[in-house]
Coordinates of C-alpha atoms in Angstrom, one line a residue:
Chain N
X1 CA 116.3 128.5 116.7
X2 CA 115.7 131.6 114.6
X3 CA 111.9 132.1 114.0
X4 CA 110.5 132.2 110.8
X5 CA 110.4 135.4 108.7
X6 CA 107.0 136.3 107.4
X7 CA 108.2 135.0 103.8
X8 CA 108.2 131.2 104.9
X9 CA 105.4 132.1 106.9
X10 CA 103.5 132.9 103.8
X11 CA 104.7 130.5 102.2
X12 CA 103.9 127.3 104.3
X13 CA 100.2 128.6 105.0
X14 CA 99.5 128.8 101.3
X15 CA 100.8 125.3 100.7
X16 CA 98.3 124.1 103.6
X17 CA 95.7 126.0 101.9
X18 CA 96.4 124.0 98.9
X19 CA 96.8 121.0 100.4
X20 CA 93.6 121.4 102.1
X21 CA 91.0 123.3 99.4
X22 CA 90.0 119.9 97.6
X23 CA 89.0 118.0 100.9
X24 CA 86.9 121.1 102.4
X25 CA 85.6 122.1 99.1
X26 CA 84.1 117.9 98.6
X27 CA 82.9 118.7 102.4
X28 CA 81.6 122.2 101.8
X29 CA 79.4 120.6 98.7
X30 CA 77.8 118.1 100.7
X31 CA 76.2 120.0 102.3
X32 CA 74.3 121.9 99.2
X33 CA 70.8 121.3 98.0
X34 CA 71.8 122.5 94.2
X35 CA 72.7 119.4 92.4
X36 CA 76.6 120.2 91.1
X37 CA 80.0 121.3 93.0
X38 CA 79.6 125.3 91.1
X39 CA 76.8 127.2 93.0
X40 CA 75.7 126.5 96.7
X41 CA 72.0 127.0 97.6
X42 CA 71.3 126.3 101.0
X43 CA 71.7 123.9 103.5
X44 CA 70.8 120.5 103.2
X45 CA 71.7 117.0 104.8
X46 CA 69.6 115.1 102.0
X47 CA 73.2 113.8 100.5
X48 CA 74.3 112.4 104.2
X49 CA 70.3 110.8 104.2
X50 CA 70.8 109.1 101.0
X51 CA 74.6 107.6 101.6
X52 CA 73.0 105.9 104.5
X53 CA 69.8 105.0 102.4
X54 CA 71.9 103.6 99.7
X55 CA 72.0 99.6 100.8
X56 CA 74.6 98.9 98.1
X57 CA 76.9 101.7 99.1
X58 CA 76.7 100.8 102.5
X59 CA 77.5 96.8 101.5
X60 CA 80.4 98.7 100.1
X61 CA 81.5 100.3 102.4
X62 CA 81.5 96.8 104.8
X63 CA 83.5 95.3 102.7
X64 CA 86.1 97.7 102.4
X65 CA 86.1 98.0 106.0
X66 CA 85.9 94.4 106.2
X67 CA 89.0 93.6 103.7
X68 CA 91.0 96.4 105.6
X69 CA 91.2 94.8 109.2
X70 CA 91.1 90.9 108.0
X71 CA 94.3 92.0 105.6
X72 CA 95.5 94.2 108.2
X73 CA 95.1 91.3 110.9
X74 CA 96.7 88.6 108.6
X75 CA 99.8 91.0 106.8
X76 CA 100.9 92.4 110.7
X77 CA 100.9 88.6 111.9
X78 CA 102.8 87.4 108.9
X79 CA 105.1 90.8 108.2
X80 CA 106.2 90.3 112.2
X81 CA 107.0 86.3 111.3
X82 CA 109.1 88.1 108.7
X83 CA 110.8 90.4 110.2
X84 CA 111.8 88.2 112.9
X85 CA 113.0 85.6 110.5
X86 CA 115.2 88.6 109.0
X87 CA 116.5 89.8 112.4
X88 CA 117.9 86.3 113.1
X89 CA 119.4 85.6 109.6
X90 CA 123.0 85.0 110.8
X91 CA 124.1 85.7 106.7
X92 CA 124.6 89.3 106.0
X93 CA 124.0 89.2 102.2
X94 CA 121.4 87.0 102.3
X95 CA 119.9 89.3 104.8
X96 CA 119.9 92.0 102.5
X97 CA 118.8 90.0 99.3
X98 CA 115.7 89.1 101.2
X99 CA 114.9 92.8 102.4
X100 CA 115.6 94.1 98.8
X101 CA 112.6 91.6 97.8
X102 CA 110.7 92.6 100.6
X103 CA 110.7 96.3 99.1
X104 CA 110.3 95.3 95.7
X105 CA 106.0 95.5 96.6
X106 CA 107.1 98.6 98.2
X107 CA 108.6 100.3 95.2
X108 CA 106.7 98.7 92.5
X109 CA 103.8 100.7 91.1
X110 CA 100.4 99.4 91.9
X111 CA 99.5 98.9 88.3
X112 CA 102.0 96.2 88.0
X113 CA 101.3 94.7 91.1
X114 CA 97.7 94.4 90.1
X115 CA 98.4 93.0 86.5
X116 CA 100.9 90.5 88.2
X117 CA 98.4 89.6 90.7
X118 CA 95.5 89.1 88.3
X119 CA 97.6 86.6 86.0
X120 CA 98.5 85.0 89.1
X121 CA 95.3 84.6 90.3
X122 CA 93.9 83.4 87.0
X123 CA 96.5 80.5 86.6
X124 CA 95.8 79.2 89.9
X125 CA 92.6 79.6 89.6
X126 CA 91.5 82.0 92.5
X127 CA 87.7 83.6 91.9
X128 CA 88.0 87.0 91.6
X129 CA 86.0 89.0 93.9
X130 CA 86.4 89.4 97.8
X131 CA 89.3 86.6 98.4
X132 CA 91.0 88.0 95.6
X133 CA 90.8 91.5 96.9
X134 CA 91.5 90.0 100.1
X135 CA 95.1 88.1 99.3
X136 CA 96.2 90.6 97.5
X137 CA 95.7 93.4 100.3
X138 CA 97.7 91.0 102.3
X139 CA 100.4 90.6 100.0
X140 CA 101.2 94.1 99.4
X141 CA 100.8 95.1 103.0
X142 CA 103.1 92.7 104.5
X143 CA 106.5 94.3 103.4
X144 CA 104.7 97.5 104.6
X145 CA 104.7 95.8 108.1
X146 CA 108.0 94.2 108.1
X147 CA 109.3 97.9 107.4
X148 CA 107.5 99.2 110.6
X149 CA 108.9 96.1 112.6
X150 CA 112.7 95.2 111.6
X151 CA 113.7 98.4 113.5
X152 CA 112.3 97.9 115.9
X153 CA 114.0 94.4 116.3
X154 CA 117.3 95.7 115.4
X155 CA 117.4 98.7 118.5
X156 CA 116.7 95.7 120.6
X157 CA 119.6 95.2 122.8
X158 CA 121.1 91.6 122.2
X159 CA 121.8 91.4 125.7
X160 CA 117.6 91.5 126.8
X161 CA 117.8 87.8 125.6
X162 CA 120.5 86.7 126.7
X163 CA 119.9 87.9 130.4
X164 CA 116.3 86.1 129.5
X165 CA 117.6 82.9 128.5
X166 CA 120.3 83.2 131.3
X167 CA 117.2 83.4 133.7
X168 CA 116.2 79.6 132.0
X169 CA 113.5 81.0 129.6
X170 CA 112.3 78.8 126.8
X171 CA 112.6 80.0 123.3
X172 CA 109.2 80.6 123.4
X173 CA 109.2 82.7 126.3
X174 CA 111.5 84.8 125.2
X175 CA 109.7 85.5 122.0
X176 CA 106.0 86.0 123.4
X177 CA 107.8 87.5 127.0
X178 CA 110.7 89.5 125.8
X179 CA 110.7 90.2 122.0
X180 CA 106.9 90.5 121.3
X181 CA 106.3 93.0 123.8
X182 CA 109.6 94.8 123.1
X183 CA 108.2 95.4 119.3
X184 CA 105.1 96.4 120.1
X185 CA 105.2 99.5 119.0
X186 CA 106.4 98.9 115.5
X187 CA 103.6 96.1 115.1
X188 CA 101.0 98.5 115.9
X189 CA 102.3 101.2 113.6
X190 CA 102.2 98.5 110.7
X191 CA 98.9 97.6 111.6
X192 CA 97.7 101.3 111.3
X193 CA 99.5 101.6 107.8
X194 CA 98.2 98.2 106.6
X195 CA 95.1 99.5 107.6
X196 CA 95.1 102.5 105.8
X197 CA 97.4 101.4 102.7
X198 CA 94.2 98.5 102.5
X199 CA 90.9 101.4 102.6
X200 CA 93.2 103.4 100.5
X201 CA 94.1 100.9 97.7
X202 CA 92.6 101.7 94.2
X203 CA 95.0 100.3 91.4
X204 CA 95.8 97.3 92.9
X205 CA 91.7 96.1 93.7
X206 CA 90.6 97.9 90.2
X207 CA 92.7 94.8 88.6
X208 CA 91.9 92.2 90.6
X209 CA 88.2 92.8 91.5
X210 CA 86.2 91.3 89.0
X211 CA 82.5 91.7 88.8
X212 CA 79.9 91.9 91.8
X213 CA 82.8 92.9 94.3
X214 CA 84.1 96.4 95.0
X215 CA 85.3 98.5 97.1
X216 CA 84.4 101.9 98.3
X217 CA 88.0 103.5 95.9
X218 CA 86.4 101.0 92.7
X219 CA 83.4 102.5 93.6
X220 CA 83.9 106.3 93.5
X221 CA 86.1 106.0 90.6
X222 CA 83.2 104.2 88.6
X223 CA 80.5 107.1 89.8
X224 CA 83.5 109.8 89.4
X225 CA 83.4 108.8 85.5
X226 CA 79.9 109.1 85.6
X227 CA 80.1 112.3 86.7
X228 CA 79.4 114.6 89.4
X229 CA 77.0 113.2 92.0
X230 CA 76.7 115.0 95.2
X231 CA 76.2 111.3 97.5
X232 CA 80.3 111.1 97.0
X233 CA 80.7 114.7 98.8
X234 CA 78.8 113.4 101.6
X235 CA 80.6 110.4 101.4
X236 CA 84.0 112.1 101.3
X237 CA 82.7 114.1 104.8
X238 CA 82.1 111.4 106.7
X239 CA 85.5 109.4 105.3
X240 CA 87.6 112.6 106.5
X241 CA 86.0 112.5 109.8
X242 CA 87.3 108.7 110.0
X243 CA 90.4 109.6 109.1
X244 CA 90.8 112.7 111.4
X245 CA 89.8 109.7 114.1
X246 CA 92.0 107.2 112.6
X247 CA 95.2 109.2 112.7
X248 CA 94.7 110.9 116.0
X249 CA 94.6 107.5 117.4
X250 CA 98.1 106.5 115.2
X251 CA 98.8 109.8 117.1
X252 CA 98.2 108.8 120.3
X253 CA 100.0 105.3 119.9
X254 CA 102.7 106.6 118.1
X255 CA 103.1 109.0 121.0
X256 CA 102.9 106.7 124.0
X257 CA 105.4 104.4 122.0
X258 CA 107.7 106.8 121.9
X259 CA 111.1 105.5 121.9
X260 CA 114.4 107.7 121.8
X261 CA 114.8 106.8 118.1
X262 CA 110.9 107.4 117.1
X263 CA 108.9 105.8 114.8
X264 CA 109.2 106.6 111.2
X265 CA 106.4 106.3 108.9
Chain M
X1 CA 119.6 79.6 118.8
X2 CA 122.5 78.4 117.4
X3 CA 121.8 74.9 116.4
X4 CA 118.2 74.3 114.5
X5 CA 115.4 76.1 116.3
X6 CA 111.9 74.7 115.2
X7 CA 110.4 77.9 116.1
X8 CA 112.1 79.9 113.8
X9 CA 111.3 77.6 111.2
X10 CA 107.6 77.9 111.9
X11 CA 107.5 81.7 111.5
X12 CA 110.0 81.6 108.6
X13 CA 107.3 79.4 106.3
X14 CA 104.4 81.8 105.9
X15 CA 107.1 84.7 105.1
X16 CA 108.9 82.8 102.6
X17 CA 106.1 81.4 101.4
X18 CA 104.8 85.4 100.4
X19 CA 108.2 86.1 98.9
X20 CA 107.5 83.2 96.5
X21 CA 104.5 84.1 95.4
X22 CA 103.7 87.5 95.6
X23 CA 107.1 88.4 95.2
X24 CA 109.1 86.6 93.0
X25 CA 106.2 84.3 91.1
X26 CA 104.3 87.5 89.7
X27 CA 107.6 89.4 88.4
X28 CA 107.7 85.7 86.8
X29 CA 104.1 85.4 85.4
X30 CA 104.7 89.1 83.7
X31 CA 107.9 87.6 82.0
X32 CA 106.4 84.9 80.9
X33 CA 103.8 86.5 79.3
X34 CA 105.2 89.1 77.2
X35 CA 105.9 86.5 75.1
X36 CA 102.7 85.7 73.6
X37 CA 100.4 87.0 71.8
X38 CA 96.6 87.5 71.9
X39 CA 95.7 84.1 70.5
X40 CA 98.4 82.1 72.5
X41 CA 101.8 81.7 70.6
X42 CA 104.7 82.0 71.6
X43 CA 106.3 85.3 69.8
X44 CA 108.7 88.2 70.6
X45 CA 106.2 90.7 68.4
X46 CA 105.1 92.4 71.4
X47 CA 108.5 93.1 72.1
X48 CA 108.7 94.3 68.4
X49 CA 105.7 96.2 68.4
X50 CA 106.9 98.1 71.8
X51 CA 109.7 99.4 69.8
X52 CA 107.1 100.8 67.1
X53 CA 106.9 103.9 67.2
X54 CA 103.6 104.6 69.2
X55 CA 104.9 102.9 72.2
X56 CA 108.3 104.2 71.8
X57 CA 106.7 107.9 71.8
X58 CA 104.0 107.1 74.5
X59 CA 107.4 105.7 76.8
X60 CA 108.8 108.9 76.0
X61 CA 105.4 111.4 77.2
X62 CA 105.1 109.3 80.0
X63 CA 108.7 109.5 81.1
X64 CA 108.4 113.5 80.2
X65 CA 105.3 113.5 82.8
X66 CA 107.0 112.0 85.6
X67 CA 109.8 114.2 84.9
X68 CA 107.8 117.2 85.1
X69 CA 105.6 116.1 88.3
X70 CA 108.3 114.9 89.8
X71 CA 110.6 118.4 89.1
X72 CA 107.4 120.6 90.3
X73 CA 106.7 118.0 93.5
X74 CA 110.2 118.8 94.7
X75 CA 110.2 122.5 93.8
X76 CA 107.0 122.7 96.0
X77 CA 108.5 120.3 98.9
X78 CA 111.8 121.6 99.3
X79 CA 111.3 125.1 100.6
X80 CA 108.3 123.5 102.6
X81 CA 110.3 120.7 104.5
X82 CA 112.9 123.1 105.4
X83 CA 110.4 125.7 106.8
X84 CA 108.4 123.2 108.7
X85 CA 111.6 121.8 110.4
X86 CA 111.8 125.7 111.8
X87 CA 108.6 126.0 113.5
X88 CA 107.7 125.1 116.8
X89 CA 105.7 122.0 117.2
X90 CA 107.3 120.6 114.1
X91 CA 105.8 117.0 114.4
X92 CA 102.6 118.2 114.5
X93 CA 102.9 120.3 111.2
X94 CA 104.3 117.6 109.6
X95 CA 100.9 115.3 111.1
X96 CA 99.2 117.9 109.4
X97 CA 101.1 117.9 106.0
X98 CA 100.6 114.2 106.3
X99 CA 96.9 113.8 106.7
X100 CA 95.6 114.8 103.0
X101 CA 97.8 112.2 102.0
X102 CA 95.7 109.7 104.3
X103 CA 92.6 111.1 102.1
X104 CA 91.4 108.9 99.3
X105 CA 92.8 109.6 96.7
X106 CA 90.4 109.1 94.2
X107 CA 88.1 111.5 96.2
X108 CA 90.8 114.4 96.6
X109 CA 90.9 113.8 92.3
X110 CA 87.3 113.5 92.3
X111 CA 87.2 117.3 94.3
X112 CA 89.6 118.7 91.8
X113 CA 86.9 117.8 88.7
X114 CA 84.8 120.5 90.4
X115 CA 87.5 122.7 91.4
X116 CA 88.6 122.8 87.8
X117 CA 85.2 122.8 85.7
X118 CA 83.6 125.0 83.6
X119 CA 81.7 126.3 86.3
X120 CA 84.2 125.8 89.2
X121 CA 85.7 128.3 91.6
X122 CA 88.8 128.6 90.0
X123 CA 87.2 129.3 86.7
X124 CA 85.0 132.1 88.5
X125 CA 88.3 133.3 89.4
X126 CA 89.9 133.8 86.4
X127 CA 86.5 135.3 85.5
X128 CA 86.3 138.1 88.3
X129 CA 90.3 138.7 87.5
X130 CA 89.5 139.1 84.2
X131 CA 90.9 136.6 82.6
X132 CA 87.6 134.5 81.3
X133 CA 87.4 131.1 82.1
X134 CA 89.4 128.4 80.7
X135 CA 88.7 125.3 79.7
X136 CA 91.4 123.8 82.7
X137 CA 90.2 120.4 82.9
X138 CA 91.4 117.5 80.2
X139 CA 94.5 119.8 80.0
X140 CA 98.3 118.7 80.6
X141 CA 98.4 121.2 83.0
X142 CA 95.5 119.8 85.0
X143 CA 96.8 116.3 84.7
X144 CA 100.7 117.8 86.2
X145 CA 98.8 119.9 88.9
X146 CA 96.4 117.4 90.7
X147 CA 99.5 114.7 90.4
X148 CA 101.8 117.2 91.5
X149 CA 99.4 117.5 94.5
X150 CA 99.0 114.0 95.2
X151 CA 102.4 113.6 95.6
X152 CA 103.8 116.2 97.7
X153 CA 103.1 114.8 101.2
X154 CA 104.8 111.8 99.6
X155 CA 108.0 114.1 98.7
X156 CA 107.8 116.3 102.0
X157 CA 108.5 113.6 104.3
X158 CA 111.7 112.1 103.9
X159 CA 113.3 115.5 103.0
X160 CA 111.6 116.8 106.1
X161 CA 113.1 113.6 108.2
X162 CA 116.7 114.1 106.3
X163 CA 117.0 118.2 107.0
X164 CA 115.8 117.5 110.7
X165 CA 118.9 114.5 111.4
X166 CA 121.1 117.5 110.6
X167 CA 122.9 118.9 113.5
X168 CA 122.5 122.4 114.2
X169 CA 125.8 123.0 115.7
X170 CA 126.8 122.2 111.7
X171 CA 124.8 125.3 110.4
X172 CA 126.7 127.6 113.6
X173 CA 130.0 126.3 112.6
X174 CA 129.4 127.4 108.8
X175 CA 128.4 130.5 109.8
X176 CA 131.5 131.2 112.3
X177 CA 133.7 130.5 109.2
X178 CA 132.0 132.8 107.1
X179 CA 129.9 131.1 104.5
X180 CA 126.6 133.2 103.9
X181 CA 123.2 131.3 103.8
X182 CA 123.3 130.3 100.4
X183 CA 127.0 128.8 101.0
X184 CA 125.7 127.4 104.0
X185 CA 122.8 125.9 102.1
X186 CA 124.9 124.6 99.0
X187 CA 127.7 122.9 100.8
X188 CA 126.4 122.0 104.1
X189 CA 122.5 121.3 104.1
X190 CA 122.1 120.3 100.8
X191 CA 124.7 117.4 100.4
X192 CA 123.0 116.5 104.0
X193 CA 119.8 116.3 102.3
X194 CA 120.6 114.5 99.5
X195 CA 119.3 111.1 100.6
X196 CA 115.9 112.4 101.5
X197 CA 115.6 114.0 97.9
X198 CA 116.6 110.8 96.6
X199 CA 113.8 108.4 98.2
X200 CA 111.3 111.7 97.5
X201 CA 112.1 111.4 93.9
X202 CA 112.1 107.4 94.1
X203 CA 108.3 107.4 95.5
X204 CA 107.1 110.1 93.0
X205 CA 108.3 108.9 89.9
X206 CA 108.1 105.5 89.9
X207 CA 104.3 106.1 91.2
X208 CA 104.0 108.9 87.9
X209 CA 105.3 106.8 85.5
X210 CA 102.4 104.6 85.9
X211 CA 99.5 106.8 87.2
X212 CA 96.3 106.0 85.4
X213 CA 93.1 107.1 87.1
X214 CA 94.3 110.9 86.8
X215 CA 94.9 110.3 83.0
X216 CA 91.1 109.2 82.5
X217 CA 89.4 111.2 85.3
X218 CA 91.3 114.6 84.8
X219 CA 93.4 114.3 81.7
X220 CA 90.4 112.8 79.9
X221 CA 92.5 110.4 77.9
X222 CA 94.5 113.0 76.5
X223 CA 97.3 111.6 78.3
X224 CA 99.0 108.2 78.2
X225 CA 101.6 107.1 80.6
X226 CA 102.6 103.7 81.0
X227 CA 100.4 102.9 83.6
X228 CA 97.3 104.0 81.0
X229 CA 98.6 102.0 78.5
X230 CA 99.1 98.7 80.8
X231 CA 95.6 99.0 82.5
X232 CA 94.2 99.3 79.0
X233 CA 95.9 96.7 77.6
X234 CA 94.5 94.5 80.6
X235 CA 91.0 95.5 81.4
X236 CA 90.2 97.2 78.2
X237 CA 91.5 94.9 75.2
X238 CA 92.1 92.1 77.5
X239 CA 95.4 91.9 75.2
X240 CA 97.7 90.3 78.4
X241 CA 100.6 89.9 76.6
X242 CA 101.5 93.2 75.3
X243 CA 100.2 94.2 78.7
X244 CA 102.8 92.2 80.3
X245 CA 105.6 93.9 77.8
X246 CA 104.9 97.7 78.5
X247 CA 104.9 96.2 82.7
X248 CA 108.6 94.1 82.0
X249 CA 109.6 97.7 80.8
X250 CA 108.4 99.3 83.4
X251 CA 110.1 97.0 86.0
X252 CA 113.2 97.6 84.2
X253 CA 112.7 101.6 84.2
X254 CA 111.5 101.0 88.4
X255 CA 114.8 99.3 89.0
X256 CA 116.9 101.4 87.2
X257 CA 115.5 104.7 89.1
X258 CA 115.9 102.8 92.1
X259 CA 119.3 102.0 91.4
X260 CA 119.9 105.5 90.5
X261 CA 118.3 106.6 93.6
X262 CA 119.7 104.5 96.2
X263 CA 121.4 106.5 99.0
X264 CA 124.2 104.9 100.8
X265 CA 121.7 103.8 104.2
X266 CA 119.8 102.2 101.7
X267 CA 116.2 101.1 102.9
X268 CA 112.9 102.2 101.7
X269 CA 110.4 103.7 103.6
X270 CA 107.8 104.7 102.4

């Protein structure tokens, strides 16, 4: 492999620069005692004080975190259901009609799915609020998992289950015994992106939140408009530190999963 | 498993169940409702009125946006996949290129209000250059930029994924038989690539075509896109069925880029 000229050197460390300036910059300003994002006068941890002074912040941030793992839970156990139920569609074109719908959440832009999904949930008259917030993460994470999972599935070699059921398993000992932990992998990297597509959703909870619920993206947009207030910096810190943590440990997994083919995000 | 399995048919339910409703039954719901007006009859004047001209022009501006962040997004990404697949511990640049995009997003906009103020950095910038400062933010460039920056992670990766399946012995082979780089990069890497650009340009315009927290938080309602116009028709005039006809457009547009954009492997990943 040739090594890279100083050109393309240049080149990729100004688009990490970019990429990074916004999130250090929101860090950098958390930590000033000035009151705006333009001129920093000392040092201060006031704005880390009051995010963790700030009851109804911190209720927000629960339920975010809340709403993440229960959708995350409910969309892996239901996405693996469906990607198994696609793996043993015999049919091949009904196979692929039901993987085109499954991407149609995937594709579709979140405005529509939260329009869609607050009609919905008006006609059948779901409260808006947390179990509105809640079904809805689900829905649009479950193709997200099925994604992670079907490949899995399909590098699966046919023959692990028929030398199980040669050895006299039962159906379901071939699915909790062979196929389950075979997947494993895949189900844990569509957990991690339900996860994160869940604490990252904004357009999707904005429509279908109501009053009296939010969620920490609802949140920050509403103070955002309101204008500059140096509690989100702080706020922002402490997020990127859980997400430093959170994709290390994707990381990790993703590494000690490691099959020959990888796992694609 | 040939005969009737009751497993299966336990774990089928719940899935089929989700396609139902959150799949098919909303796309339904939308339909349905672009066919009424604000006080409940049945009526194809939204459908009129989206072929007035102020939707007509606002469908144009917003299909001009996405155009233009979608152009800039792969300009940017290009050169930047294919010089990250040359480094050494190319994973773990790409894990690096990746984790802004794990970011909130309204918080990496809500860091560009500052960046881009009055009194922001790049302002004081222009300033020291000699320039004077701009106003930068509530500016079609400002609204391009920070979505331009949203999106490139989004664009970088399956490029990045399509330019490393390549085979390297290719690139030797083209060289051996005399083609220069750019030769080498017009008719072997590039048609190679080609799938990867595809799904790059499938997640960033369909997502620009209906942005609309950028529009209000750094555009400052200057600029529509469809997106705007459907959250505003929602939340904002609570007017459902016109909201539902600018989002059966939009389905239409999202299907026709996707049919457009649909490489031979097919499947989406996002």
């Amino acid at each position: 492999m040739k090594k890279l000229g100083i050109l393309p050197k240049v080149y990729l460390a100004a688009v990490f620069v970019i990429l990074y300036a916004p999130i250090f910059y929101l860090i950098y300003y958390s930590f000033n005692s000035g009151d705006g994002m333009s001129n920093f006068e000392s040092f201060t941890l006031d704005h880390y004080q009051a995010v963790f002074q700030d009851t109804r912040l911190l209720i927000i941030v629960l339920n975010t975190v809340i709403i993440a793992l229960l959708s995350a839970l409910l969309s892996t156990t239901i996405g693996v259901m469906g990607a198994l139920t696609i793996y043993f569609m015999k049919n091949k074109s009904a196979r692929q009609a039901v993987l085109s719908l499954n991407n149609i959440l995937i594709v579709s832009p979140d405005v529509i799915i939260g329009a869609s999904f607050l009609i919905l949930f008006t006609l059948i008259g779901v409260k808006l609020g947390f179990a509105s917030v809640l079904i809805s993460h689900i829905a649009f994470s479950i193709p997200i998992v099925v994604i992670m999972v079907l490949p899995k599935l399909l590098e699966m070699s046919t023959t692990l289950i028929d030398a199980a059921r040669d050895l006299g398993a039962s159906r379901k000992d071939i699915l909790t015994r062979v196929i389950l932990p075979y997947i494993k992998p895949g189900i844990f990297a569509g957990f991690f992106l339900a996860l994160t597509y869940s604490l990252d959703d904004f357009a999707v909870t904005f429509f279908v939140t109501g009053n009296g619920f939010s969620t920490l993206s609802v949140e920050i947009y509403s103070m955002a408009r309101t204008g500059i207030t140096l509690t989100i910096n702080a706020l922002s810190g402490l997020i990127f530190l859980l997400t430093i943590i959170l994709v290390l440990g994707y990381y990790i997994i993703g590494n000690k999963a490691k099959s020959p083919q990888g796992v694609k995000k | 498993m040939r005969n009737k399995n009751p497993l299966r048919f336990i774990y089928a339910t719940p899935y089929a169940a989700w396609l139902l409703l959150f799949v098919l039954a909303p796309i339904a719901v939308i339909v349905y409702y672009s066919f009424f007006d604000l006080s409940g009859h049945l009526t194809l004047a939204n459908y009129r009125n989206f072929f007035s001209s102020i939707y007509f022009k606002l469908t144009m501006s917003s299909f001009w946006y996405a155009f233009l962040i979608t152009f800039f997004a792969l300009l940017i990404s290009y050169p930047t996949a294919y010089f990250l697949t040359k480094t050494k511990h190319k994973q773990l640049w790409l894990l690096l290129i990746i984790i802004p995009s794990w970011i909130n997003l309204l918080l990496k906009t809500y860091a560009f209000i500052g960046l881009m103020g009055i009194y922001g950095p790049i302002n004081a910038f222009l300033e020291t250059v000699g320039i004077g400062s701009q106003q930068i933010l509530f500016t079609d460039f400002s609204f391009v930029f920070v979505s331009v920056y949203i999106f490139i992670p989004f664009m970088i990766l399956p490029i990045f994924n399509s330019l490393d399946k390549i085979n390297p012995t290719l690139l030797d082979a083209s060289k051996d038989l005399g083609a220069n780089a750019w030769v080498t990069f017009k008719r072997v890497i590039w048609p190679m690539t080609t799938d990867g650009v595809k799904s790059g340009i499938q997640v960033v315009f369909i997502p620009a075509l209906s942005l609309f927290m950028i529009t209000r938080l750094i555009a400052g309602n200057k600029v529509i896109t469809l997106g705007t116009a459907i959250e505003q028709q929602f939340l904002v005039t609570q007017n459902w069925g016109m909201g539902s006809t600018i989002a059966v457009f939009l389905i239409i547009f999202m299907f026709l880029i996707m049919v457009l954009t649909s490489g031979k492997k097919g499947g989406i990943i996002k």
